[in-house]
Coordinates of C-alpha atoms and ligand atoms in Angstrom, one line a residue:
M1 CA 0.0 0.0 0.0
K2 CA 2.8 2.4 0.8
K3 CA 4.2 2.0 -2.7
L4 CA 0.8 3.0 -4.1
L5 CA 0.9 6.1 -2.0
T6 CA 4.5 6.9 -3.1
A7 CA 3.5 6.4 -6.7
I8 CA 0.6 8.7 -6.3
L9 CA 2.6 11.3 -4.4
L10 CA 5.4 11.1 -6.9
T11 CA 3.0 11.8 -9.7
T12 CA 1.4 14.6 -7.8
S13 CA 4.6 16.2 -6.7
I14 CA 6.4 16.0 -10.1
F15 CA 3.3 17.0 -12.1
G16 CA 1.4 19.0 -9.5
F17 CA -1.9 19.6 -11.1
A18 CA -0.4 19.3 -14.5
Q19 CA -1.3 16.8 -17.1
N20 CA -0.6 13.4 -15.5
Q21 CA -2.9 13.9 -12.5
S22 CA -2.8 10.8 -10.2
L23 CA -6.0 8.8 -10.5
I24 CA -9.1 9.9 -8.8
S25 CA -11.0 6.9 -7.3
N26 CA -14.7 6.3 -6.6
V27 CA -15.8 8.5 -9.5
P28 CA -19.4 7.2 -9.5
N29 CA -20.1 8.8 -6.2
R30 CA -18.5 12.2 -6.9
N31 CA -19.9 15.5 -8.2
T32 CA -19.8 14.6 -11.9
T33 CA -21.2 15.7 -15.3
S34 CA -21.3 13.1 -18.0
L35 CA -19.9 13.8 -21.5
N36 CA -21.3 10.5 -22.8
G37 CA -23.6 10.8 -25.8
V38 CA -23.2 11.9 -29.4
W39 CA -19.7 13.0 -30.5
N40 CA -18.3 13.9 -33.9
Y41 CA -15.5 11.8 -35.3
I42 CA -12.9 12.1 -38.1
V43 CA -11.1 9.0 -39.5
D44 CA -7.5 10.1 -40.0
P45 CA -5.4 7.2 -41.4
Y46 CA -2.5 9.6 -42.3
E47 CA -2.7 11.5 -39.0
T48 CA -3.2 14.7 -41.1
G49 CA -4.6 16.4 -38.1
Y50 CA -1.5 15.7 -36.0
Y51 CA 1.4 16.2 -38.4
S52 CA 2.3 18.9 -40.9
F53 CA 3.1 17.8 -44.5
H54 CA 6.7 17.6 -43.5
H55 CA 5.6 15.4 -40.6
D56 CA 6.3 17.9 -37.8
E57 CA 4.0 17.4 -34.8
Y58 CA 1.5 20.2 -34.6
D59 CA 1.3 20.0 -30.8
K60 CA 5.0 20.6 -30.5
Q61 CA 4.6 24.0 -32.2
A62 CA 4.6 27.1 -30.1
K63 CA 1.4 28.1 -31.7
P64 CA -0.1 25.0 -33.3
S65 CA -1.5 25.6 -36.8
N66 CA -5.2 25.8 -37.3
A67 CA -4.7 22.7 -39.5
A68 CA -4.3 20.7 -36.3
Y69 CA -7.6 19.0 -35.6
F70 CA -7.3 19.6 -31.9
N71 CA -7.9 23.3 -32.6
N72 CA -11.4 22.5 -33.9
Y73 CA -10.9 25.4 -36.2
H74 CA -13.6 26.9 -38.5
A75 CA -12.9 29.2 -41.5
V76 CA -13.5 32.8 -40.6
N77 CA -14.1 33.9 -44.2
K78 CA -14.8 32.6 -47.6
Q79 CA -11.1 32.7 -48.6
E80 CA -9.6 30.8 -45.7
L81 CA -8.3 27.2 -46.3
V82 CA -9.5 24.7 -43.7
E83 CA -9.7 21.1 -44.7
Y84 CA -11.6 19.5 -41.8
D85 CA -14.8 20.3 -39.7
F86 CA -15.8 18.3 -36.8
D87 CA -19.3 19.7 -36.7
K88 CA -20.0 18.6 -40.3
S89 CA -18.3 15.2 -39.7
P90 CA -20.1 11.9 -38.8
K91 CA -21.5 11.2 -35.4
I92 CA -20.9 8.3 -33.0
N93 CA -22.2 7.2 -29.6
I94 CA -19.6 7.5 -26.7
P95 CA -18.8 5.3 -24.9
G96 CA -18.6 2.8 -27.7
D97 CA -16.0 1.2 -30.0
W98 CA -16.0 2.0 -33.7
T99 CA -16.0 -1.6 -34.8
S100 CA -19.6 -2.2 -33.7
Q101 CA -21.0 1.2 -34.6
V102 CA -19.5 2.0 -38.0
P103 CA -19.5 -0.9 -40.4
E104 CA -16.8 0.8 -42.6
L105 CA -14.5 0.8 -39.6
K106 CA -14.9 -2.9 -38.7
Y107 CA -11.3 -3.8 -39.7
Y108 CA -9.9 -0.3 -39.2
E109 CA -6.7 -0.1 -37.1
G110 CA -5.4 3.4 -37.0
N111 CA -6.3 7.0 -35.9
V112 CA -9.7 8.4 -35.3
W113 CA -10.3 11.9 -33.8
F114 CA -13.3 12.5 -31.5
K115 CA -14.8 15.9 -30.5
K116 CA -17.3 16.8 -27.8
S117 CA -18.4 20.4 -27.2
F118 CA -19.8 21.4 -23.8
D119 CA -20.4 24.4 -21.6
Y120 CA -19.4 24.4 -17.9
N121 CA -20.0 27.1 -15.3
L122 CA -17.1 26.5 -12.9
K123 CA -17.6 28.6 -9.8
A124 CA -14.5 30.4 -8.3
G125 CA -12.4 28.2 -6.1
K126 CA -13.6 25.0 -7.6
R127 CA -11.5 22.6 -9.6
L128 CA -12.5 20.6 -12.7
F129 CA -11.1 17.3 -14.0
V130 CA -11.8 15.2 -17.1
Y131 CA -11.9 11.5 -16.3
L132 CA -11.7 8.8 -19.1
G133 CA -12.8 5.3 -18.1
A134 CA -10.7 3.7 -20.9
I135 CA -9.6 4.4 -24.4
N136 CA -8.2 1.6 -26.6
Y137 CA -5.3 1.9 -27.2
K138 CA -3.4 5.2 -27.3
A139 CA -5.1 8.6 -26.6
D140 CA -3.9 12.1 -27.1
V141 CA -6.2 14.4 -25.2
Y142 CA -6.8 18.1 -25.8
L143 CA -9.2 20.7 -24.3
N144 CA -9.7 24.0 -26.1
G145 CA -6.6 23.3 -28.2
K146 CA -4.4 22.7 -25.2
K147 CA -2.7 19.2 -24.8
L148 CA -3.7 17.5 -21.6
G149 CA -1.6 14.4 -22.1
T150 CA -1.1 11.1 -23.8
H151 CA -2.2 7.8 -22.3
I152 CA -1.2 4.3 -23.3
G153 CA -3.2 1.2 -22.4
G154 CA -6.7 0.2 -23.5
F155 CA -8.4 -0.9 -20.4
T156 CA -7.7 1.4 -17.4
P157 CA -8.9 4.9 -16.4
F158 CA -7.0 8.2 -16.3
N159 CA -7.8 11.8 -15.7
Y160 CA -6.5 15.3 -16.2
E161 CA -7.1 18.6 -14.4
V162 CA -8.7 21.3 -16.6
T163 CA -9.5 24.0 -14.1
S164 CA -7.5 26.7 -15.8
I165 CA -8.4 25.6 -19.3
A166 CA -12.2 25.1 -19.2
K167 CA -14.5 28.0 -20.1
A168 CA -18.1 28.8 -19.4
K169 CA -19.2 28.3 -23.0
D170 CA -18.1 26.3 -26.1
N171 CA -15.4 24.1 -24.6
Y172 CA -14.2 21.5 -27.1
L173 CA -12.7 18.2 -25.9
V174 CA -10.8 16.6 -28.7
I175 CA -9.3 13.1 -28.4
K176 CA -7.1 11.4 -31.0
V177 CA -7.4 7.6 -30.6
D178 CA -4.9 5.2 -32.2
N179 CA -5.7 1.4 -31.9
T180 CA -2.8 0.3 -34.0
R181 CA -1.2 -2.8 -32.5
H182 CA 2.6 -3.0 -31.8
K183 CA 4.8 -5.8 -30.6
E184 CA 6.0 -3.7 -27.7
D185 CA 2.5 -3.0 -26.4
V186 CA 0.5 -4.6 -23.6
P187 CA -1.2 -6.7 -25.0
T188 CA 1.3 -7.4 -27.8
I189 CA 0.4 -7.6 -31.5
N190 CA -1.4 -11.0 -31.4
T191 CA -4.5 -11.7 -29.2
D192 CA -7.5 -14.0 -29.5
W193 CA -9.9 -11.1 -29.1
W194 CA -11.0 -8.2 -31.3
N195 CA -9.0 -5.0 -31.2
Y196 CA -12.0 -2.7 -30.5
G197 CA -10.7 0.9 -31.0
G198 CA -12.3 3.9 -29.5
I199 CA -13.4 5.7 -26.4
T200 CA -14.9 2.5 -25.0
R201 CA -15.9 3.7 -21.5
D202 CA -17.5 6.7 -19.8
V203 CA -16.1 10.3 -20.2
T204 CA -16.9 12.3 -17.1
L205 CA -16.2 15.8 -15.7
I206 CA -15.5 15.8 -12.0
E207 CA -15.9 19.0 -10.0
E208 CA -14.0 19.2 -6.7
E209 CA -13.1 21.8 -4.1
A210 CA -9.6 23.2 -4.0
S211 CA -8.5 20.5 -1.5
F212 CA -10.3 17.2 -1.7
V213 CA -10.2 13.5 -1.0
E214 CA -8.6 12.1 -4.1
D215 CA -8.2 8.4 -3.1
Y216 CA -8.5 6.1 -0.2
N217 CA -8.4 2.5 0.9
I218 CA -10.8 1.1 3.4
Q219 CA -10.6 -2.7 3.8
L220 CA -9.8 -5.2 6.5
K221 CA -6.2 -5.4 7.4
K222 CA -4.4 -8.6 6.1
N223 CA -5.1 -11.6 8.4
N224 CA -7.2 -9.5 10.8
A225 CA -11.0 -9.8 10.6
T226 CA -11.7 -7.1 13.2
L227 CA -9.4 -4.3 12.1
I228 CA -10.3 -2.0 9.2
S229 CA -7.2 -0.3 7.9
G230 CA -6.1 1.8 5.0
F231 CA -5.3 5.4 4.0
V232 CA -6.9 8.6 2.9
K233 CA -5.1 10.8 0.3
I234 CA -5.9 14.5 0.0
N235 CA -5.2 16.3 -3.3
N236 CA -3.7 19.7 -2.6
P237 CA -3.6 19.3 1.2
N238 CA -4.5 22.3 3.2
V239 CA -2.6 22.2 6.6
S240 CA -5.3 24.3 8.3
Q241 CA -8.0 21.8 7.2
N242 CA -6.4 18.5 7.9
A243 CA -9.3 16.7 9.8
V244 CA -10.8 13.6 8.2
T245 CA -13.8 11.7 9.5
I246 CA -14.7 8.2 8.4
T247 CA -18.2 7.1 9.4
I248 CA -19.7 3.6 9.0
P249 CA -23.0 4.0 10.9
E250 CA -23.9 0.3 10.9
L251 CA -20.6 -0.6 12.5
K252 CA -20.9 2.4 14.9
I253 CA -17.7 3.8 13.5
N254 CA -17.1 7.5 13.6
Y255 CA -13.3 7.7 13.2
K256 CA -11.5 11.1 13.3
G257 CA -8.0 11.5 12.0
K258 CA -5.6 14.2 10.7
V259 CA -3.8 14.0 7.4
G260 CA -0.1 14.9 7.4
A261 CA 1.6 17.7 5.5
D262 CA 1.9 15.1 2.6
G263 CA -1.9 14.8 2.5
I264 CA -1.9 11.2 3.7
L265 CA -3.7 9.7 6.7
N266 CA -2.9 6.1 7.5
F267 CA -5.4 4.6 9.9
E268 CA -6.5 1.4 11.7
I269 CA -10.1 1.2 13.1
P270 CA -11.2 -1.7 15.3
A271 CA -14.5 -3.0 14.1
K272 CA -16.8 -5.5 15.8
K273 CA -19.9 -7.5 14.6
I274 CA -19.1 -7.1 10.9
S275 CA -21.5 -8.8 8.6
Y276 CA -18.8 -10.2 6.3
W277 CA -19.2 -9.9 2.6
S278 CA -19.7 -13.3 0.8
P279 CA -21.6 -14.7 -2.2
E280 CA -24.4 -15.7 0.1
N281 CA -24.3 -12.3 1.9
P282 CA -22.9 -9.6 -0.3
K283 CA -23.2 -7.0 2.4
L284 CA -22.0 -3.5 1.5
Y285 CA -21.8 -0.9 4.2
D286 CA -22.5 2.8 3.7
V287 CA -19.2 4.6 4.2
T288 CA -18.8 8.4 4.3
L289 CA -15.5 10.2 4.2
E290 CA -15.8 13.8 5.5
Y291 CA -13.1 16.4 4.8
N292 CA -13.1 20.2 4.6
G293 CA -16.9 20.4 4.6
Q294 CA -17.1 17.7 1.8
K295 CA -18.8 14.3 2.0
L296 CA -17.8 11.4 -0.2
K297 CA -19.9 8.3 0.1
D298 CA -19.1 4.7 -1.0
N299 CA -20.5 1.2 -0.4
I300 CA -17.8 -1.1 0.8
G301 CA -17.9 -4.8 1.8
F302 CA -15.5 -6.3 4.3
R303 CA -14.2 -9.9 4.1
T304 CA -11.0 -11.8 4.5
I305 CA -9.4 -13.9 1.7
E306 CA -6.4 -16.1 2.2
T307 CA -5.0 -19.5 1.4
K308 CA -4.1 -22.1 3.9
E309 CA -2.0 -24.9 2.4
D310 CA -4.1 -26.0 -0.6
Q311 CA -7.4 -24.3 0.3
I312 CA -8.8 -20.9 -0.4
L313 CA -10.4 -19.4 2.7
L314 CA -13.1 -16.8 2.5
N315 CA -13.8 -15.3 5.9
G316 CA -11.8 -18.2 7.4
K317 CA -13.9 -20.9 5.7
P318 CA -12.8 -23.1 2.7
I319 CA -14.5 -22.1 -0.5
F320 CA -14.7 -23.6 -4.0
L321 CA -14.7 -21.1 -6.8
R322 CA -17.5 -22.1 -9.2
G323 CA -16.5 -19.8 -12.0
I324 CA -16.7 -18.9 -15.6
S325 CA -14.4 -16.8 -17.8
I326 CA -15.9 -13.6 -19.4
H327 CA -14.7 -11.3 -22.1
E328 CA -16.0 -7.7 -22.1
E329 CA -18.5 -7.8 -24.9
N330 CA -22.1 -6.5 -25.1
A331 CA -25.0 -8.1 -27.0
K332 CA -24.4 -5.7 -29.9
G333 CA -21.1 -7.2 -31.0
G334 CA -19.0 -4.5 -29.3
R335 CA -17.3 -3.6 -26.0
A336 CA -19.5 -3.8 -22.9
N337 CA -19.4 -0.8 -20.6
S338 CA -22.8 -0.2 -19.0
E339 CA -24.5 -1.5 -15.9
E340 CA -27.0 -3.1 -18.2
D341 CA -24.2 -5.0 -20.0
A342 CA -22.8 -6.1 -16.6
L343 CA -26.2 -7.4 -15.4
R344 CA -26.7 -9.4 -18.6
L345 CA -23.3 -11.1 -18.2
L346 CA -23.4 -11.6 -14.5
N347 CA -27.0 -12.8 -14.4
W348 CA -26.0 -15.6 -16.9
A349 CA -23.1 -16.4 -14.6
K350 CA -25.5 -16.7 -11.6
E351 CA -27.9 -18.8 -13.7
L352 CA -24.9 -21.1 -14.4
G353 CA -24.5 -21.6 -10.7
C354 CA -21.3 -19.4 -10.3
N355 CA -20.1 -17.7 -7.2
Y356 CA -17.0 -16.4 -9.1
V357 CA -16.0 -14.9 -12.5
R358 CA -12.7 -14.6 -14.2
L359 CA -12.8 -11.2 -16.0
A360 CA -10.4 -12.0 -18.9
H361 CA -7.9 -10.8 -20.1
Y362 CA -7.7 -7.2 -19.0
P363 CA -9.4 -5.0 -16.3
H364 CA -13.1 -4.7 -17.2
N365 CA -15.2 -1.5 -16.7
E366 CA -16.0 -0.3 -13.2
N367 CA -19.8 -1.1 -13.7
I368 CA -19.2 -4.8 -13.8
I369 CA -16.9 -4.7 -10.8
R370 CA -19.4 -2.8 -8.7
T371 CA -22.3 -5.0 -10.0
A372 CA -20.3 -8.1 -9.0
D373 CA -19.8 -6.5 -5.5
K374 CA -23.6 -6.1 -5.1
M375 CA -24.5 -9.5 -6.6
G376 CA -21.9 -11.5 -4.5
L377 CA -19.7 -12.8 -7.3
M378 CA -16.0 -13.1 -6.5
V379 CA -13.8 -11.7 -9.2
W380 CA -10.4 -12.6 -10.8
E381 CA -9.1 -9.3 -12.3
E382 CA -6.3 -9.6 -14.9
I383 CA -3.9 -7.3 -16.8
P384 CA -3.3 -8.1 -20.5
V385 CA 0.2 -9.6 -20.2
Y386 CA -1.0 -12.1 -22.7
W387 CA 1.0 -14.7 -24.6
T388 CA 4.3 -13.1 -25.9
V389 CA 4.7 -9.5 -24.7
E390 CA 8.2 -8.2 -25.0
F391 CA 9.5 -9.4 -21.6
T392 CA 13.0 -7.9 -22.1
R393 CA 11.8 -4.4 -22.8
Q394 CA 11.7 -2.0 -19.8
A395 CA 9.1 0.3 -21.3
T396 CA 6.8 -2.7 -21.9
Y397 CA 7.2 -3.7 -18.2
Q398 CA 6.4 -0.1 -17.1
N399 CA 3.3 -0.2 -19.3
A400 CA 2.1 -3.4 -17.6
E401 CA 2.9 -2.1 -14.2
D402 CA 1.1 1.2 -14.8
Q403 CA -2.0 -0.7 -16.0
L404 CA -1.8 -2.8 -12.8
T405 CA -1.5 0.3 -10.6
A406 CA -4.5 1.9 -12.2
A407 CA -6.6 -1.3 -11.8
V408 CA -5.7 -1.6 -8.1
T409 CA -6.2 2.1 -7.5
R410 CA -9.7 2.0 -9.1
D411 CA -10.9 -1.3 -7.5
K412 CA -9.0 -1.8 -4.3
N413 CA -12.2 -1.1 -2.2
R414 CA -14.3 -3.7 -3.9
A415 CA -14.6 -6.8 -1.7
C416 CA -15.6 -9.0 -4.7
I417 CA -12.1 -8.8 -6.1
I418 CA -10.2 -11.7 -4.5
I419 CA -7.5 -12.4 -7.1
W420 CA -5.1 -10.2 -9.1
S421 CA -3.8 -12.0 -12.1
M422 CA -0.5 -11.1 -13.6
A423 CA -0.6 -12.8 -17.0
N424 CA -2.1 -15.4 -19.3
E425 CA -0.3 -18.3 -21.0
T426 CA 3.1 -16.5 -21.2
P427 CA 5.9 -18.8 -22.5
I428 CA 8.4 -19.8 -19.9
S429 CA 11.8 -18.0 -20.1
D430 CA 14.1 -16.1 -17.7
P431 CA 13.0 -12.6 -18.9
R432 CA 9.4 -13.6 -18.5
Y433 CA 10.0 -15.0 -15.0
A434 CA 11.7 -11.7 -14.0
F435 CA 8.9 -9.6 -15.6
I436 CA 6.1 -11.5 -13.8
K437 CA 8.0 -11.7 -10.5
K438 CA 8.4 -7.9 -10.6
L439 CA 4.7 -7.5 -11.2
V440 CA 3.9 -9.8 -8.3
D441 CA 6.2 -7.7 -6.0
H442 CA 4.6 -4.5 -7.2
T443 CA 1.1 -5.9 -6.7
K444 CA 1.9 -6.9 -3.1
S445 CA 3.3 -3.4 -2.5
L446 CA 0.0 -1.9 -3.6
D447 CA -2.3 -4.4 -2.0
N448 CA -1.1 -7.2 0.3
T449 CA -4.6 -8.4 1.1
R450 CA -5.7 -10.2 -2.1
L451 CA -4.4 -13.4 -3.7
I452 CA -2.1 -13.4 -6.7
S453 CA -2.2 -15.8 -9.6
A454 CA -1.6 -16.1 -13.3
A455 CA -3.1 -18.5 -15.9
L456 CA -0.2 -20.8 -16.7
L457 CA 0.6 -23.2 -19.5
T458 CA 1.0 -26.9 -18.7
Q459 CA 3.5 -29.5 -19.6
S460 CA 3.2 -33.3 -19.6
D461 CA 5.9 -35.4 -18.0
S462 CA 7.4 -38.6 -19.2
A463 CA 4.8 -40.7 -17.5
G464 CA 2.0 -38.8 -19.4
F465 CA 1.0 -36.9 -16.3
G466 CA -0.3 -33.4 -16.9
T467 CA 1.8 -31.1 -14.8
I468 CA 2.4 -27.5 -14.0
N469 CA 6.1 -27.1 -13.9
D470 CA 6.5 -23.3 -13.9
A471 CA 9.0 -21.7 -11.5
I472 CA 6.8 -18.6 -11.3
G473 CA 4.4 -20.8 -9.2
D474 CA 6.8 -20.2 -6.3
Y475 CA 5.4 -16.6 -6.2
L476 CA 1.8 -17.2 -6.8
D477 CA -0.8 -17.8 -4.0
I478 CA -2.9 -19.9 -6.4
I479 CA -1.6 -22.2 -9.2
S480 CA -3.9 -21.6 -12.1
F481 CA -3.6 -23.2 -15.5
N482 CA -5.4 -23.5 -18.9
Q483 CA -5.8 -26.9 -20.5
Y484 CA -7.8 -27.9 -23.6
L485 CA -8.2 -31.7 -23.6
G486 CA -10.2 -32.7 -26.6
W487 CA -9.9 -29.4 -28.4
Y488 CA -6.2 -28.6 -28.9
G489 CA -5.0 -32.1 -28.4
G490 CA -5.7 -35.4 -26.6
K491 CA -8.6 -37.7 -26.8
L492 CA -11.8 -37.2 -24.8
E493 CA -12.1 -40.9 -24.3
D494 CA -8.8 -40.9 -22.4
A495 CA -10.0 -38.2 -20.0
E496 CA -10.5 -40.6 -17.0
K497 CA -7.0 -41.9 -17.5
I498 CA -5.3 -38.5 -17.3
F499 CA -4.0 -37.3 -14.0
W500 CA -2.6 -34.0 -13.1
K501 CA 0.0 -33.2 -10.5
T502 CA 1.6 -30.1 -9.2
K503 CA 4.7 -29.8 -6.9
Y504 CA 3.0 -27.1 -4.9
N505 CA 0.8 -27.6 -1.9
K506 CA -1.2 -24.6 -3.0
P507 CA -4.8 -24.2 -4.2
V508 CA -5.3 -25.0 -7.9
I509 CA -7.7 -23.4 -10.3
V510 CA -8.3 -24.7 -13.8
S511 CA -8.6 -21.2 -15.3
E512 CA -9.6 -22.4 -18.8
F513 CA -10.9 -25.5 -20.6
G514 CA -13.5 -25.8 -23.3
G515 CA -14.2 -26.2 -27.0
D516 CA -16.1 -24.5 -29.8
A517 CA -19.7 -25.3 -30.8
K518 CA -21.9 -23.4 -33.3
Q519 CA -25.1 -22.9 -31.4
G520 CA -27.9 -24.9 -33.2
L521 CA -25.5 -27.2 -35.0
H522 CA -26.2 -30.8 -34.0
G523 CA -24.6 -34.1 -34.7
E524 CA -22.8 -37.0 -33.1
K525 CA -20.7 -36.4 -30.0
N526 CA -17.5 -37.0 -32.0
E527 CA -18.4 -34.3 -34.6
R528 CA -16.3 -31.2 -33.9
W529 CA -18.3 -27.9 -33.8
T530 CA -21.6 -29.5 -32.8
E531 CA -23.3 -28.8 -29.5
E532 CA -23.1 -32.5 -28.8
Y533 CA -19.3 -32.5 -29.2
Q534 CA -18.9 -29.5 -26.8
E535 CA -21.3 -31.2 -24.4
Y536 CA -19.3 -34.4 -24.4
L537 CA -16.1 -32.4 -24.0
Y538 CA -17.5 -30.8 -20.8
I539 CA -18.6 -34.2 -19.5
Q540 CA -15.2 -35.7 -20.0
N541 CA -13.1 -32.8 -18.9
L542 CA -15.1 -32.5 -15.7
K543 CA -14.5 -36.2 -14.9
M544 CA -10.8 -35.5 -15.3
I545 CA -10.8 -32.1 -13.5
E546 CA -12.6 -33.3 -10.4
K547 CA -9.7 -35.7 -9.7
I548 CA -7.1 -32.9 -9.7
P549 CA -5.3 -32.6 -6.3
H550 CA -5.8 -29.3 -4.5
L551 CA -8.6 -28.3 -6.9
S552 CA -10.1 -25.1 -5.5
G553 CA -11.9 -23.7 -8.5
L554 CA -12.5 -23.5 -12.2
S555 CA -13.5 -20.9 -14.8
P556 CA -14.3 -22.7 -18.1
W557 CA -13.6 -20.8 -21.3
I558 CA -16.0 -19.1 -21.8
L559 CA -19.5 -17.7 -20.9
V560 CA -20.4 -16.2 -24.3
D561 CA -19.0 -16.5 -27.9
F562 CA -16.8 -13.5 -28.6
R563 CA -15.4 -11.8 -31.6
S564 CA -11.9 -12.7 -32.7
P565 CA -10.0 -12.1 -36.0
R566 CA -8.3 -15.5 -35.6
R567 CA -11.5 -17.5 -35.9
L568 CA -12.4 -17.5 -39.6
L569 CA -14.1 -20.9 -40.4
P570 CA -17.0 -19.8 -42.7
G571 CA -20.5 -20.9 -41.5
I572 CA -19.1 -21.9 -38.1
Q573 CA -16.9 -19.3 -36.6
D574 CA -17.4 -16.3 -38.9
E575 CA -14.9 -14.2 -36.8
Y576 CA -16.3 -15.5 -33.6
N577 CA -14.6 -17.8 -31.0
R578 CA -17.4 -20.2 -30.4
K579 CA -16.3 -21.6 -27.0
G580 CA -19.1 -19.8 -25.3
L581 CA -21.7 -21.8 -23.3
I582 CA -24.0 -19.2 -24.7
S583 CA -24.0 -17.9 -28.3
N584 CA -23.3 -14.2 -29.0
D585 CA -27.0 -13.7 -29.7
G586 CA -27.9 -15.1 -26.3
N587 CA -28.9 -18.7 -26.9
K588 CA -27.6 -21.4 -24.4
K589 CA -25.9 -24.5 -25.7
K590 CA -26.2 -28.0 -24.4
A591 CA -22.9 -27.8 -22.5
F592 CA -24.3 -24.9 -20.4
Y593 CA -26.6 -27.4 -18.7
I594 CA -23.7 -29.9 -18.1
M595 CA -21.7 -27.1 -16.3
Q596 CA -24.8 -25.9 -14.5
N597 CA -25.6 -29.4 -13.2
W598 CA -22.0 -29.9 -12.1
Y599 CA -22.0 -26.6 -10.2
S600 CA -25.3 -27.4 -8.6
K601 CA -23.9 -30.7 -7.2
K602 CA -20.7 -28.9 -6.1
E603 CA -22.7 -26.3 -4.2
K604 CA -24.8 -29.0 -2.4
E605 CA -21.6 -30.8 -1.5
Q606 CA -20.0 -27.6 -0.2
N607 CA -23.1 -26.8 1.8
Q608 CA -23.0 -30.3 3.5
N609 CA -19.4 -29.7 4.6
Ligands
GCU1 C1 -6.3 -19.6 -24.7 C2 -6.4 -18.1 -24.3 C3 -7.8 -17.5 -24.7 C4 -8.2 -18.1 -26.0 C5 -8.5 -19.6 -25.8 C6 -8.9 -20.2 -27.1 O1 -6.1 -20.3 -23.6 O2 -6.1 -17.9 -23.0 O3 -7.6 -16.1 -24.7 O4 -9.4 -17.4 -26.5 O5 -7.3 -20.3 -25.4 O6 -8.0 -20.7 -27.8 O7 -10.1 -20.2 -27.4

């Protein structure tokens, strides 16, 4: 936790209130104005709005040319040459990717400019920030022609202060989005999901006082079920106003503390008679932070999560994670981002019998995290260190670490999150080992209360055993691995003869297994792509999986068919990965009921223990 504070302080002290403002948390409960809605956009494959004809960057010019799109310029007379006009350009709904909204942009990977005009009457002494839930992949952000900053990473939030730039009338927020893939990015150039470009999550204005609560952590201290601990961080601390009150009425807590000159208050508050958060009892407490006459509310659950030898303990009791993997897609073939999207996905998970979801392969939007908190679904949250990122490149590591810091900063008060995942199916090598170990150490410095894992690849030993022989397992709390018996190899008939072993006495999660089926395609159980094949695959895999020593959970791949440019079999895949238990148009497949039945029996078994 201390490192998180240092990271935040460093950002604030170096940049002050300048462009790279440290992340503001709990945005949904702040004084906000949404900039969601209809924006104009300009497709700019040659980055004409960013570079001069000699390829000089306009935003490096002392007085950027009116040809720079971020100036949102309009000709002032009939002679003037201006070769763009946002207001006459096409419109798009934000938040939303361009793949699913603009058919001509389905395969487009490059630059698109977006513009939103707005008025804002900012009273004297108040401060204004623009907060972006996520932009895939690189964003250059401007307000009224001034560069606010550049952000890299497609799945985590960021914000900029605009107090001295915003005007009462006719502000224009212009964002250049580039979703071009690069080997050195995180994720790297190849993924098994669609590269949805655009402003894919909410755009919000946040109004604050001169000195305000920017971030805080209020959770149970590690290994202590009766002590709430954490920190409060004040942006622009005001030494004459350093009193902070934390109230949790239902726990009879009315804690008063003082922040230091650095704006930080570290606290520990004894708490009795907590109704602990769990899937059966997703209790969220009303929490209010008061500072300098301001009240910031949140709804926070309290629970402990730990491992003891090969068991996962929730609130001190062994728990089996009945999970499913989920990609962040809505029912309209695009990126999910709303509460409605979250309810659709998580209600299906509940119907399947889940108490846990693996949100793959990147941090999902805040709506699904807060909805899981309310519904009592435990969450595996992951950063997109996926397959073959450039493990030897420091800037690639920093990118991964920055995405992890933003995810932890945004979600660290959500009881539903029990696992931070460092990576997915990364090939074993010394540089990859060092890369992931550094991420593990960084995660623990930010949050030592949650479990750490990664979806590992498997090997088979000479005796034909399936095994997880990956040294990074030494640093993981949970040994998770993906295996695809019957889809990418092996015979389903052999399932009952296959045994798995791991050298660790740690909990094991099978983080992926599954196979494709085109919903509505029927045939014999040995006919690949039919629902019957997928059904048989689940039956056989589950017979094998239930024998795995230390098994503490599973998250089959995957809840819903999802779009992927790798899956091109005509009439069957048609650019969709069909491993969903539900088709992308919402129809359940036969395997859904196999998994549902298995979870139902597992739940009864757990309740008898
Ligand atoms: C891999 C990978 C997934 C991918 C899946 C598949 O394990 O983790 O992202 O979609 O297998 O091949 O369908």
